[in-house]
Coordinates of C-alpha atoms in Angstrom, one line a residue:
X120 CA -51.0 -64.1 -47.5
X121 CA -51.7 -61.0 -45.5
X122 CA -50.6 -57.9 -47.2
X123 CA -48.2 -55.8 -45.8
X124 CA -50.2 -53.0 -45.0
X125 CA -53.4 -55.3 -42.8
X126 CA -50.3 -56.5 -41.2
X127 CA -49.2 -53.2 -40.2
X128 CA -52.6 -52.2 -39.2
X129 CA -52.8 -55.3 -37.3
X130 CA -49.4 -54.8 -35.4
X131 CA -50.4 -51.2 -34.6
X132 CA -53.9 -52.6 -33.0
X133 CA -51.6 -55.0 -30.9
X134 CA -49.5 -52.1 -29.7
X135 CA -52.2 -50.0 -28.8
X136 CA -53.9 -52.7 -26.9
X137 CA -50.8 -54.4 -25.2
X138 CA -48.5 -52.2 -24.7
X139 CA -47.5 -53.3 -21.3
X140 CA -46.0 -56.9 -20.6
X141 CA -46.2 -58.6 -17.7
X142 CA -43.1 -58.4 -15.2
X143 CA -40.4 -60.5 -15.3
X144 CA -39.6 -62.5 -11.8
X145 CA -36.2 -61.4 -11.2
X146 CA -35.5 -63.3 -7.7
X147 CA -36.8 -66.7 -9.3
X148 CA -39.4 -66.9 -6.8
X149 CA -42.3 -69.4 -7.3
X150 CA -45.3 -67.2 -8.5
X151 CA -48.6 -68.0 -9.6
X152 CA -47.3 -66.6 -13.1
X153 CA -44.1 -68.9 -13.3
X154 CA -46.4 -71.6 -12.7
X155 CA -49.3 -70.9 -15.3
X156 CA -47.0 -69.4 -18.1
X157 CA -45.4 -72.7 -19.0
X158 CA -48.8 -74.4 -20.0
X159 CA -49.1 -73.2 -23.2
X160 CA -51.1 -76.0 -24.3
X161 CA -55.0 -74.5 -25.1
X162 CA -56.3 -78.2 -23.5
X163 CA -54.7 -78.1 -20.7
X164 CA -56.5 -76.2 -18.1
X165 CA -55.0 -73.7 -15.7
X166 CA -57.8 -73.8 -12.6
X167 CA -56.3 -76.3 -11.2
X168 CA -53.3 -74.6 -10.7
X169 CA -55.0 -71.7 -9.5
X170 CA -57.3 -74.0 -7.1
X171 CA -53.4 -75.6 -5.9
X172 CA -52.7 -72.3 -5.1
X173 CA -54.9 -71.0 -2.7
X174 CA -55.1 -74.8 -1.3
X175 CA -51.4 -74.3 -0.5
X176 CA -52.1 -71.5 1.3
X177 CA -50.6 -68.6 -1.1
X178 CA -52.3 -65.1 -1.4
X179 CA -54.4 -64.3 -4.2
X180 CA -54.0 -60.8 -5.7
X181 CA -56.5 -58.7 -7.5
X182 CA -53.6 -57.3 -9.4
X183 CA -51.8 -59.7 -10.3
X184 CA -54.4 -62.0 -11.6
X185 CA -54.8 -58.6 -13.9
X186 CA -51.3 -58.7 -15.1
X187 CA -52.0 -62.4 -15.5
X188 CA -55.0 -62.1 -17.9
X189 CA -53.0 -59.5 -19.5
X190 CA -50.0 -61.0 -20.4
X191 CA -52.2 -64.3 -21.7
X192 CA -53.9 -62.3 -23.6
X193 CA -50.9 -60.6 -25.4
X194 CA -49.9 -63.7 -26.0
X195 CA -52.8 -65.2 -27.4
X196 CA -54.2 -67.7 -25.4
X197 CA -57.5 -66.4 -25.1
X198 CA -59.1 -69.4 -24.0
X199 CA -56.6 -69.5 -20.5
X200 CA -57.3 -65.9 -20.1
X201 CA -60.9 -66.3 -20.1
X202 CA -60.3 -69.4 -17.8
X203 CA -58.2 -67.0 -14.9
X204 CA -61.2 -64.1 -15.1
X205 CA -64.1 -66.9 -14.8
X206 CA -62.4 -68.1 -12.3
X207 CA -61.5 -64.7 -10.4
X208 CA -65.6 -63.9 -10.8
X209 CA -66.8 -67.2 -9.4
X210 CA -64.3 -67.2 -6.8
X211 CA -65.5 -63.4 -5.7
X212 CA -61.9 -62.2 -5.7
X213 CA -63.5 -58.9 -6.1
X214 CA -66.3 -57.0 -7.3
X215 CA -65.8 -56.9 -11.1
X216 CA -66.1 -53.2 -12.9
X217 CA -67.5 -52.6 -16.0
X218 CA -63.8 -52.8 -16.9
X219 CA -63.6 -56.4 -15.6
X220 CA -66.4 -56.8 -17.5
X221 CA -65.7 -55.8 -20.4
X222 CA -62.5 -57.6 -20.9
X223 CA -64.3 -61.1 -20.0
X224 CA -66.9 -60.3 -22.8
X225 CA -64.1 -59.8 -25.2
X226 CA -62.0 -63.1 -24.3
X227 CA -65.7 -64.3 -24.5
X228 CA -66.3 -63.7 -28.2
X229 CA -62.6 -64.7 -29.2
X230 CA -63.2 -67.8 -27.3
X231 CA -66.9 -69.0 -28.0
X232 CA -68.0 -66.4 -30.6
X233 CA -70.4 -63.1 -30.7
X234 CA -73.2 -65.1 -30.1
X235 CA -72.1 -65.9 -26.4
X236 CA -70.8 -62.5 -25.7
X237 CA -74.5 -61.6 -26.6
X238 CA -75.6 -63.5 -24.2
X239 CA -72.8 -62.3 -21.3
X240 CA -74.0 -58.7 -22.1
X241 CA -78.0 -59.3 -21.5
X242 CA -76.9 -60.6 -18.5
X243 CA -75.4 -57.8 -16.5
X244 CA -76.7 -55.6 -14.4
X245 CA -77.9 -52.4 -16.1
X246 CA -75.3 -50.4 -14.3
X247 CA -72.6 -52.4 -16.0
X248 CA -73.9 -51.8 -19.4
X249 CA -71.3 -48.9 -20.2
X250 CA -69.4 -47.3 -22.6
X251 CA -66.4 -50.2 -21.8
X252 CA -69.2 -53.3 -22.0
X253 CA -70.8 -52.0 -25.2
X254 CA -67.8 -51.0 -26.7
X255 CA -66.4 -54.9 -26.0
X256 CA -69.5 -56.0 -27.3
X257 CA -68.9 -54.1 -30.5
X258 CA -65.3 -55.0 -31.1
X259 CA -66.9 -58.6 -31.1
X260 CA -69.4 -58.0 -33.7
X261 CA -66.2 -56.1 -35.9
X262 CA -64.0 -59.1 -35.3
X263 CA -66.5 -61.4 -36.7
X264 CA -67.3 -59.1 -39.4
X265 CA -71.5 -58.9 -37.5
X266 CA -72.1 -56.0 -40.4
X267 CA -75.9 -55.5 -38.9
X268 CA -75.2 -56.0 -35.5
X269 CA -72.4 -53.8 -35.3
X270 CA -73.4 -51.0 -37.1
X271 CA -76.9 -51.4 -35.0
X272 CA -74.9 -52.1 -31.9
X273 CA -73.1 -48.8 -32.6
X274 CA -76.3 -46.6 -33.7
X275 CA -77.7 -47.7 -29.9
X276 CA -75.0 -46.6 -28.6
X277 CA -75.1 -43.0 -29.8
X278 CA -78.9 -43.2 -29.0
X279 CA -78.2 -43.8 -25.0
X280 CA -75.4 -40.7 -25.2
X281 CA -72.0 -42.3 -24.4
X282 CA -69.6 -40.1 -25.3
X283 CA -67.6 -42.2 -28.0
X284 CA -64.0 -42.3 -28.2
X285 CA -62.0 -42.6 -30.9
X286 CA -61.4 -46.1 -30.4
X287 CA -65.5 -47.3 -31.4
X288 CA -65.3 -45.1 -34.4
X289 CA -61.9 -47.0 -35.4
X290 CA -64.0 -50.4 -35.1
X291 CA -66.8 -49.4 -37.4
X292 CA -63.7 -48.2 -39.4
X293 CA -62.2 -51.3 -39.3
X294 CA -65.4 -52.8 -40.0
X295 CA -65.7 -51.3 -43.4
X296 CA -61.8 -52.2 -44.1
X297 CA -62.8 -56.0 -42.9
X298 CA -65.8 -56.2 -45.9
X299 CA -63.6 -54.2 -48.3
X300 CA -66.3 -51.1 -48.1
X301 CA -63.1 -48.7 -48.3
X302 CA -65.0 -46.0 -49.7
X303 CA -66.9 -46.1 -46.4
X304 CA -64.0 -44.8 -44.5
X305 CA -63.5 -41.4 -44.9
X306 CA -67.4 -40.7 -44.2
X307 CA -66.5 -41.9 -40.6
X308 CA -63.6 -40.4 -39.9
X309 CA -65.4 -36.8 -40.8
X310 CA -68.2 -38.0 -38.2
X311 CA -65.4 -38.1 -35.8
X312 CA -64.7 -35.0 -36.2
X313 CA -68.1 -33.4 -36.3
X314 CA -68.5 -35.4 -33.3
X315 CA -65.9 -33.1 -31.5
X316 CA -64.2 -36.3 -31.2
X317 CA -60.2 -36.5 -32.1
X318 CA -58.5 -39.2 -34.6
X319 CA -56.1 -40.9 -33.1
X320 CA -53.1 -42.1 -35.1
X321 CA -54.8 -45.3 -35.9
X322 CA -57.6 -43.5 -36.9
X323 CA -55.9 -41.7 -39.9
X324 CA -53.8 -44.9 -40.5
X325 CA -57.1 -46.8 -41.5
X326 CA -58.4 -44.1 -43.1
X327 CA -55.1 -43.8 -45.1
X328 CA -55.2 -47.4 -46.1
X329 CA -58.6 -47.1 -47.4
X330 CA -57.5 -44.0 -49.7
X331 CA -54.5 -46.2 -50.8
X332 CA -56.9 -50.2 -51.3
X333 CA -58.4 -47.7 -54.1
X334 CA -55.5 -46.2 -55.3
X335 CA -56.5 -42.9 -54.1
X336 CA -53.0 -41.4 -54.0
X337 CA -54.4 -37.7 -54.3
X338 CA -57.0 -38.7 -50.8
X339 CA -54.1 -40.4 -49.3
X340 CA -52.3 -37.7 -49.5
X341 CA -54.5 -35.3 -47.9
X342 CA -55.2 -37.4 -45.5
X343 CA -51.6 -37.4 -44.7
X344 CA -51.0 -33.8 -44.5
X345 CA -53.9 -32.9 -42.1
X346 CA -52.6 -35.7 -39.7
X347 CA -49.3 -34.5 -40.1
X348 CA -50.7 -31.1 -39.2
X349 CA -52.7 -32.1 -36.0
X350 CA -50.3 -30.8 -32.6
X351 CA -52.3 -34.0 -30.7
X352 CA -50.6 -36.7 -33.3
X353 CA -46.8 -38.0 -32.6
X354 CA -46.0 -38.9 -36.5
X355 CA -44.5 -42.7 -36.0
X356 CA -43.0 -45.5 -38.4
X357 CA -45.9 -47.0 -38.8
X358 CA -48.0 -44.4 -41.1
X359 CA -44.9 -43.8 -43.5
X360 CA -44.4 -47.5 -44.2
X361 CA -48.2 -47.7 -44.6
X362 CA -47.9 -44.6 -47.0
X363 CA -44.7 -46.3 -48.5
X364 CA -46.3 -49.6 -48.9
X365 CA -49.1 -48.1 -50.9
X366 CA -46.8 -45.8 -52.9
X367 CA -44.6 -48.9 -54.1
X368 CA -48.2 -50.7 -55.0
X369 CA -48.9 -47.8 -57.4
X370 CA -45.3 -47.8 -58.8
X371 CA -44.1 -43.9 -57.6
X372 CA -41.2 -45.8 -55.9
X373 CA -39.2 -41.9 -55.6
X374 CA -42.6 -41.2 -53.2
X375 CA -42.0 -44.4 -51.6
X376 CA -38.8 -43.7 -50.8
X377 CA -38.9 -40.5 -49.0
X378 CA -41.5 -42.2 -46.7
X379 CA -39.2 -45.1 -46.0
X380 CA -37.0 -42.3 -45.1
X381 CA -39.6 -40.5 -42.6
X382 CA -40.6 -44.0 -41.2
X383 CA -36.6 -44.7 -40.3
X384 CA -36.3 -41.3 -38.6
X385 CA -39.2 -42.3 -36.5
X386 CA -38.0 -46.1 -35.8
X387 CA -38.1 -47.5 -31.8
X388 CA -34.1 -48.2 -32.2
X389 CA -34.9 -50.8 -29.1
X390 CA -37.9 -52.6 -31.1
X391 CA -36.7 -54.8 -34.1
X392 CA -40.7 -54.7 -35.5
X393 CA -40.3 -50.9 -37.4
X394 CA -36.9 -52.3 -38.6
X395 CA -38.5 -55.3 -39.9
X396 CA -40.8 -53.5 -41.9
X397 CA -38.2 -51.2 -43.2
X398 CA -36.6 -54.5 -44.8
X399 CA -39.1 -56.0 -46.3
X400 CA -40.2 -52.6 -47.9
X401 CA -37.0 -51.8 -49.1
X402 CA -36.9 -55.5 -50.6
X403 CA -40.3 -54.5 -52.7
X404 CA -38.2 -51.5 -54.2
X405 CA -35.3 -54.0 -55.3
X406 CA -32.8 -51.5 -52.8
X407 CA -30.0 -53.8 -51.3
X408 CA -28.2 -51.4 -49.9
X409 CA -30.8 -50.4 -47.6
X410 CA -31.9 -53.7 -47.0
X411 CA -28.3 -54.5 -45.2
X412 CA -28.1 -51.0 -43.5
X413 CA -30.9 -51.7 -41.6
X414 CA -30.0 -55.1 -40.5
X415 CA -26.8 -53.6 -39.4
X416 CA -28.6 -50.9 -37.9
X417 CA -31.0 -53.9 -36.1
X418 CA -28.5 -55.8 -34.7
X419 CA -26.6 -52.8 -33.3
X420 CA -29.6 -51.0 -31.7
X421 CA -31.7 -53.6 -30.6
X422 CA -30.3 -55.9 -27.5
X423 CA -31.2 -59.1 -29.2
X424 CA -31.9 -60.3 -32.4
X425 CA -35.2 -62.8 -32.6
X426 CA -35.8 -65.6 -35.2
X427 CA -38.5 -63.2 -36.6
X428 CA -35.4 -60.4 -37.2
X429 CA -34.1 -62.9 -39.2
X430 CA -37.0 -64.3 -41.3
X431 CA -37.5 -61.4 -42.5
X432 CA -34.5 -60.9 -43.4
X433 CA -33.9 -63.6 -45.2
X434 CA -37.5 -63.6 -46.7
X435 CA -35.8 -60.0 -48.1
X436 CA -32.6 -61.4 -49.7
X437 CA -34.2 -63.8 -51.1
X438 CA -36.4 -61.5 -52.8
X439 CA -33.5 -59.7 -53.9
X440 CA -32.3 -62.4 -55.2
X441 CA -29.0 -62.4 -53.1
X442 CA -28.5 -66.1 -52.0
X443 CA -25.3 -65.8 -51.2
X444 CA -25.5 -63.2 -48.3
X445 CA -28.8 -64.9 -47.7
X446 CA -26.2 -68.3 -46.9
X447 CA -24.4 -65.6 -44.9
X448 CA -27.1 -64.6 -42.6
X449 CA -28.3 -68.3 -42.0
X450 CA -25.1 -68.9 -41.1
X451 CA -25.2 -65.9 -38.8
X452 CA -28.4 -67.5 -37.6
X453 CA -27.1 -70.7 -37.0
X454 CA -24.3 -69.5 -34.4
X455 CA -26.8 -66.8 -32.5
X456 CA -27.9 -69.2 -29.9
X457 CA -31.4 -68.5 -31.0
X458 CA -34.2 -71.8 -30.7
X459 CA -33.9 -73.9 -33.6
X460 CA -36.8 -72.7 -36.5
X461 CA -37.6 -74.9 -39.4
X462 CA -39.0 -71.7 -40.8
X463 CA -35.5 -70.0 -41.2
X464 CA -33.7 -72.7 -43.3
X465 CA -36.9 -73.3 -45.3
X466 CA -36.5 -69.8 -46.8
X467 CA -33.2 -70.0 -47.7
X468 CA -34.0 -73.5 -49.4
X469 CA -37.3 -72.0 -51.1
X470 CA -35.1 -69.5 -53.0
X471 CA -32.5 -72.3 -53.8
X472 CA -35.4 -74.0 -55.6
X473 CA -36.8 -70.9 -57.4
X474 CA -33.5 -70.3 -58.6
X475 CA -33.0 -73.5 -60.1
X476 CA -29.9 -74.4 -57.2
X477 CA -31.8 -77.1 -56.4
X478 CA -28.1 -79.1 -55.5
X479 CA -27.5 -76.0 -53.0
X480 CA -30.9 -76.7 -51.1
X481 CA -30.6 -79.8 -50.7
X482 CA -26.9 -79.5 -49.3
X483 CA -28.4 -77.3 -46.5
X484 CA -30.9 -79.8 -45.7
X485 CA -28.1 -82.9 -45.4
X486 CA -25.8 -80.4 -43.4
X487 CA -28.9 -80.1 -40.8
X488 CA -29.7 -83.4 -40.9
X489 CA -25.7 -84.2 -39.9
X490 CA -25.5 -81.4 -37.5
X491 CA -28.7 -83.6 -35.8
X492 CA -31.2 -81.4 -36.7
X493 CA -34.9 -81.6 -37.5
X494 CA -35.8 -81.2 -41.0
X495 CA -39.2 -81.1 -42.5
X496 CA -41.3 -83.5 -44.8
X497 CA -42.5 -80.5 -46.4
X498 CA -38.6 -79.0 -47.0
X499 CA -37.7 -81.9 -48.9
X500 CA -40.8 -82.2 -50.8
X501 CA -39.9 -78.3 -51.9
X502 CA -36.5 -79.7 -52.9
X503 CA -38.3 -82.6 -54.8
X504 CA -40.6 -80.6 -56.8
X505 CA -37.2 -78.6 -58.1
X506 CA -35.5 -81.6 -59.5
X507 CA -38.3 -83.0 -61.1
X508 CA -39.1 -79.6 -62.6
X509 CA -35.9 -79.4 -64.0
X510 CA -36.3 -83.1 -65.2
X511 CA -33.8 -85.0 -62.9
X512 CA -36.6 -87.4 -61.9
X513 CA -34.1 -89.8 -60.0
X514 CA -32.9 -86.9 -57.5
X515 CA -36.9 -85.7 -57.2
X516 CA -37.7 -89.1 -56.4
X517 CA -35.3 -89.6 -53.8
X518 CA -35.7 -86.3 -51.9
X519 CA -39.7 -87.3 -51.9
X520 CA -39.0 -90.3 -50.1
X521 CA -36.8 -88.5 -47.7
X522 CA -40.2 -86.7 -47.3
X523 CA -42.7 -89.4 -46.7
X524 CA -40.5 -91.2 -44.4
X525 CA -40.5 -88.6 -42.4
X526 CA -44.1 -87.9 -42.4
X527 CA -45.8 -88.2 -38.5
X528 CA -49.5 -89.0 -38.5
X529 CA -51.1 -86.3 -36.9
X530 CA -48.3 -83.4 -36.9
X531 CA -50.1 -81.4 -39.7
X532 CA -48.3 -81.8 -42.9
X533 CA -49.8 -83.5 -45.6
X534 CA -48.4 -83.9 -49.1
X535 CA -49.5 -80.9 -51.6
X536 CA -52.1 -82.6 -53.8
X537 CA -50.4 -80.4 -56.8
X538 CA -47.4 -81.6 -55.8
X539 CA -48.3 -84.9 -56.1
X540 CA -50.5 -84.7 -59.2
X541 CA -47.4 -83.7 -60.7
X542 CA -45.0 -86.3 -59.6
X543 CA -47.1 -89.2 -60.1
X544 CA -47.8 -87.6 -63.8
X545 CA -44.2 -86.9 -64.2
X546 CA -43.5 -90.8 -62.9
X547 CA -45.9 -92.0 -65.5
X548 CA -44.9 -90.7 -68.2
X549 CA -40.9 -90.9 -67.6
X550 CA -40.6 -93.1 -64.8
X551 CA -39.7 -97.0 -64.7
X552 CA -42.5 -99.2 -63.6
X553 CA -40.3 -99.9 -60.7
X554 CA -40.0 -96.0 -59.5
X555 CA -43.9 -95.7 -59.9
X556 CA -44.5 -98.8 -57.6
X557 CA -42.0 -97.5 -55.1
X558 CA -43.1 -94.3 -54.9
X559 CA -46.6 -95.3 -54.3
X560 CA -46.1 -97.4 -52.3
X561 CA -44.5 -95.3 -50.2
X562 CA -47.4 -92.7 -50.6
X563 CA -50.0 -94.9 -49.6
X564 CA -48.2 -94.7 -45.9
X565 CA -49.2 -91.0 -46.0
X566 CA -52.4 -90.8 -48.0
X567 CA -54.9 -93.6 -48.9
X568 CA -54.8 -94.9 -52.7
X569 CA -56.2 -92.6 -55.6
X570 CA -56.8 -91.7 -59.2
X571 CA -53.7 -90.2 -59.6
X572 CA -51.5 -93.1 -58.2
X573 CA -53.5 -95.4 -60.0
X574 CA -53.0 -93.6 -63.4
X575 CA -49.1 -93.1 -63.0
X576 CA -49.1 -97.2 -62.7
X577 CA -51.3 -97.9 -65.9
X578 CA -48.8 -95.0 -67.7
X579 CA -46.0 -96.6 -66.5
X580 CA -46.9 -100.3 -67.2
X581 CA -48.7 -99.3 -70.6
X582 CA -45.2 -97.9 -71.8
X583 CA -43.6 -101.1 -70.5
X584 CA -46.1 -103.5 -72.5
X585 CA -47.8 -104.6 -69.4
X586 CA -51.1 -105.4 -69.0
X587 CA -53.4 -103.3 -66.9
X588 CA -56.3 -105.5 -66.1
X589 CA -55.3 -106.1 -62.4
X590 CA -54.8 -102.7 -61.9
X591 CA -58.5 -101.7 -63.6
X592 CA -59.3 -104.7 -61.0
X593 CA -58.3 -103.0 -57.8
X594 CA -59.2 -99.7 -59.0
X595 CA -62.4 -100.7 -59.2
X596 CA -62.8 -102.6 -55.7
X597 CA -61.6 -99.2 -54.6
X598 CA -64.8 -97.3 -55.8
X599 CA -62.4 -95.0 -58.3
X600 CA -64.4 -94.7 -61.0
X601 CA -63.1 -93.9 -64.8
X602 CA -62.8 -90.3 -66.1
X603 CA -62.2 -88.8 -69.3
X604 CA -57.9 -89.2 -68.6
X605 CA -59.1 -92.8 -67.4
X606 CA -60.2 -93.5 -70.9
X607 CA -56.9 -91.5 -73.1
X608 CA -54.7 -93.4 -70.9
X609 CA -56.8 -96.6 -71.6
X610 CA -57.4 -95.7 -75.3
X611 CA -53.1 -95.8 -75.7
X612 CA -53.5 -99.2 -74.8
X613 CA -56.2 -100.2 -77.3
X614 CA -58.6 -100.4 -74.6
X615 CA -61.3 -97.7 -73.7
X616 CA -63.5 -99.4 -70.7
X617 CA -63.2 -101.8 -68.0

């Protein structure tokens, strides 16, 4: 998982890059937006509704097509971004900038990758090799961690005198955060400044997290104090709950604390993202009661509460190890009118299981599936693997099959391999041969036969006084050849080859 701290890094890069959405049609007029936005599919191409709409006669704006690309890309789907500014280049809509440029190299390397952004870049004009198109070309090589090519890239571009904003020196910053050279950091952030060029707040924040990914509390700290000392820097959320985050790492949770504390006077009261921090950082320090302040404090403040407010809350309470309010918020959940996230139950189950409440877990999961909702092969494979930890090998059993029937070919879940390793070595040593052959044959819908189901069935009929030999048989027609648990489990018989 991505630790708290990257993921605060990596919100702050989102905000400074996005920080404008595109409009909202008010009027619900047709617009080339409304008709684009919907196809969030990454195979499903949007030229043809752009070709549709000029057929039909409807203006093409410069501007809009900008907001368009924009708003795609702060959503993430590069690939139809990079489809509307190919299409606005071909099509001559205008004269592209360096700027325009620049952001069609960068959808370029998320797209297809540094190497054809390399190739985009030799192929401009001179004059539109700028500062913008060779700092796109180096937040490529950053992204895809390009150590030589970046730092090379960069190096040239000092040679031809751009003057360099903050924002390159933050890549080659985020460069050495990316290969875990955190004792690079600092050396560029004192280049910046020789450079007569001034940190930004995401400057010091990366600079503070390298100080803190080497438990550096004494260069955090300093760190901390000069940017809190610069009259160019706003203080936000963001650096305390960095600063917290590594504080409760290192165990000075008093330290932590008083940053949480900073952070909260700084919140956006009208964004629920520093509030969700908050929450999950105040979880880490085992504090309840600030926990459920804040979520008070989110839902009052904020003018709607998203499914990610409350995953994170729950994610929180469950950490805390309060199920019951955790019951309480799904339940607040559940009547908010908010789209229907298989995520948001799953927590609330996951911490049923951990806590042994495996009965509890599985009620939520037959409430959903009477309230006609959908529930998850992997939900009820969670559930499964609790009751046959705890030895109730009947219940496990039955919540598996709940879990393979409603496996869909080609919807992404497969069964854990651990997971399944232990039931089928649970089955086979406890199980009835009738249970084993049920089960697997219920798994070999999912997955095709293996060493594992094969061994629960030999266990299984071994302890039953059966004879293996058609099961060696078919083992072998399936090219699974005999291993060292092969042989014990053959050897119990009185039989130690085929």
């Amino acid at each position: 998982m991505m630790s708290k701290t990257k993921l605060l890094l990596k919100t702050q890069i989102w905000n400074t890059v996005f920080s404008r959405s595109y409009y909202q049609n008010r009027v619900n007029k047709t617009t080339l937006y409304s008709i684009i936005s919907p196809l969030g599919n990454p195979n499903t191409s949007v030229e043809p509704e752009l070709e549709n709409w000029v057929k039909a006669g409807n203006k093409v704006r410069v501007g809009e097509l900008q907001r368009i690309i924009r708003d795609l890309r702060k959503r993430k789907r590069f690939a139809h971004a990079l489809e509307v500014s190919e299409w606005m280049n071909r099509k001559r809509i205008c004269a592209f900038s360096p700027s325009e440029h620049a952001v069609q190299l960068d959808l370029i390397g998320r797209v297809h990758g540094f190497l054809s952004a390399e190739i985009y870049f030799n192929n401009l004009k001179e004059h539109e090799k700028t500062d913008k198109t060779y700092g796109a070309l180096l937040n490529c090589y950053v992204r895809q961690r390009q150590t030589e090519k970046a730092l090379s890239h960069f190096q040239k571009m000092k040679e031809m005198g751009f003057s360099l904003s903050s924002l390159s020196y933050n890549d080659i910053m985020c460069l050495y955060t990316k290969i875990d050279q955190y004792e690079k950091v600092p050396s560029v952030l004192i280049e910046m400044k020789e450079q007569n060029v001034s940190p930004d707040n995401f400057s010091y924040r990366i600079c503070i997290n390298s100080y803190g990914a080497r438990t550096d509390l004494e260069g955090m700290e300093k760190i901390l104090r000069e940017m809190e000392s610069q009259s160019h820097i706003v203080m936000d959320w963001n650096t305390y709950a960095v600063a917290a985050n590594i504080y409760i790492k290192a165990n000075h949770n008093d330290k932590a604390l008083d940053a949480l504390k900073k952070a909260e006077e700084r919140l956006n009261k009208k964004d629920g993202t520093g509030y969700n921090f908050l929450i999950s950082l105040y979880a880490s320090l085992g504090n309840k009661a600030e926990v459920l302040k804040l979520w008070e404090l989110l839902k009052t403040d904020c003018k709607r509460y998203v499914n990610r407010d409350y995953i994170t809350m729950l994610e929180s309470l469950v950490k805390l190890g309060e199920l019951e309010e955790a019951e309480k918020v799904l339940k607040e959940w559940e009547s908010s009118g908010n789209y229907y996230d298989t995520r948001i139950p799953n927590t609330v189950i996951i911490g049923y299981c951990n806590n042994r409440f495996h009965e509890k877990a599985e009620a939520i999961l037959e409430d959903l599936t009477d309230k006609g909702k959908v529930t998850t092969p992997n939900s009820w494979a969670i559930v499964a693997a609790g009751y046959l930890n705890a030895g109730k090998i009947e219940k496990g059993f039955e919540c598996m099959k709940i879990a393979l029937s409603l496996h869909v070919e080609g919807k992404g879940w497969k069964p854990n391999s651990k997971l399944m390793t232990s039931i089928l070595s649970k089955l086979g040593d406890e199980g009835s041969v009738q249970d084993v052959e049920a089960f697997v044959a219920l798994l070999r819908t999912v997955i095709p036969m293996n060493r594992q189901m094969y061994h629960a069935l030999m266990k299984a009929n071994i302890r039953s006084g059966k004879e293996v030999n058609e099961l060696l048989g078919r083992m072998k027609a399936d090219k699974i050849d005999e291993d060292d648990e092969t042989r014990e489990i053959l050897i119990a018989r009185g039989r130690n080859k085929f």
